[in-house]
Each structure stands twice: as structure tokens, then as C-alpha cells.
Amino acid sequence: TTRMAPKQHQSAEIMQASDLVELAGAIALHGQLIVEASPERINASLEQYWLASKCRCDRWGHSLREFRDGQHSDDETVTAEISLLDEIISSETLTRLWTAVLSVHDHRQGADRVCPVANSVLTAHVDFRNRALAMLAGSLPLQPKDARRMLRLHRRVSRWVDLLLAYLQRFDDVSRFAFRPQRCRDFAIDLWYENRLLNHQVSRPLTLISLQAALCKELRPSSPNADLNFQIGASVLSCFDASQLDATGTFHWLWQYRLVHKTIDCQGLIDELLESA
């Protein structure tokens, strides 16, 4: 049994669901950085990605069982339910994009090493999303406006996932990771024509701004598993130079990642100095 990580506490090491959506956008628009990343860096990050994702799924399962079996009358519980559904539905954006990128990476390496692990995470995530939507339609007594918002969020996520995956189609056919593969391929054709007309230095920031407006601003500001989200996001970011993602100035959480990992690097140097003293 996978040991559950402790519940999140006051710490700099957090990423909200909206941050994961932004990271998915960054992966789509800077896919070349990850596709060309060294296998050593990819392999080194994979264990953390799988373990943090597994722990998050364990928490999701526990929370969904509590909501299914418990009382749902108080406002605090309803707020927790909405935040959990937000996280499950929206974070699938990153799970699908990262699985697609690792598939391309495996294909270029002529191997089948990292994508199966990511695929197992995606399969579990899709299962929890389906369970969450089923509960939304049945056992979760949300207000009609909240239920409609969740369904609208799911539709937007599915469309944005297919669009973001279209940016990776130039490396390999990743449409199998889309919600609607043909829509993804159609988006890829549109992007090809668009790139001939517009400078991608202009179109990329517009895509990110649109993503933030369409999805990120729809989400609750606080996610129930922000600590594990950070571990998942950090494992992805560790595969390449994250500073290259900040050219548009839209990624407000990158300072947090850098600060935490600079602290870790300094602590490592201190440990080495103490050991050699």
C-alpha cells in the first residue's frame, strides 16, 4: 500500500489546480524543450511524478467516499466538494499533456520506458474523473448552478486539452490522448495555417492568456491537495530549464518553484561541506 503523504500545511511548496493548467499550457507551447530533454532527467523525475500522483489518487478516493457516505448539508462540506471536483476535472489537462509528451520522448528514443508509467497515471485519473462526474449527476447534492458550472468546466477542459495537444502534433501523432482525436487533428491543421500567418512569439502569449481566462479564472483559488500538486508540477519542471518558460511573464508560480529548489540546492551544498569538513 502506498503511504499517504501528510495533509498539506502552511508551506511555500504548493500549486493550485489553476497552476497545473498553466503548466499544461507551457508544456504544449514549449514541447521541444521536453522532447529533447535527456533520458536521465526524464527517468529521474518519473518516480516522484508517479508517487505523488498515486498519493493524490488515494486522497481523491478517500474524499469521494466521505462525500458519498457522509452528510452534505453544511456549507463547508459543499465548498470542499466543489474544490475537489475542480481539482480532479481541471488537473486532467496536465496529466494528458504530460503523458503525450512522454510518449513522444519514448518514440524518439526508440524505447517504451516512461510513457507506460505516465499512462497508468492517466488511466487512474480518468477513472476518478468519471467517478466524480457520476457522483455529480447523482449523490452530490450541489446547487443546480454549481452542477452546471462543473459540467461546463469539463467541456472546456476537454476542448482545451485537444487544442493544446494539437501543438504537439508536429512531433508525433498524440491525438490518441485527446478527448476527441479528430478535433485534435483538425486543430493541428488550423495551427499550421495560423503559424504561417502569425509570428508564434505573438500567438503563444495569446494562447496562454486565453487559457487563463477560459479555465484558470473559473477555478477555486485553493485546491485540497496543493502540496501533492506541487510535487507533481515540480517533477515535470525538473525535466528542463524552467526559466525558459517565463519569457511571456505569465507564470506567476515559477518564482515559487525556483525559490524552493534554490533552497534545496543550497542545503545540498551545505551538507556536502559538512561531510567534507
PDB file of C-alpha atoms in Angstrom, residues 29 37 95 134 200 212:
ATOM      1  CA  LEU A  29       3.861  25.611 -26.277  1.00  0.00           C
ATOM      2  CA  ALA A  37      15.380  16.503 -22.682  1.00  0.00           C
ATOM      3  CA  THR A  95      -1.989  14.618 -16.896  1.00  0.00           C
ATOM      4  CA  ALA A 134     -21.163  10.219 -11.917  1.00  0.00           C
ATOM      5  CA  HIS A 200       4.464  32.358 -32.846  1.00  0.00           C
ATOM      6  CA  GLN A 212      -6.071  31.506 -18.139  1.00  0.00           C
TER       7      GLN A 212
END
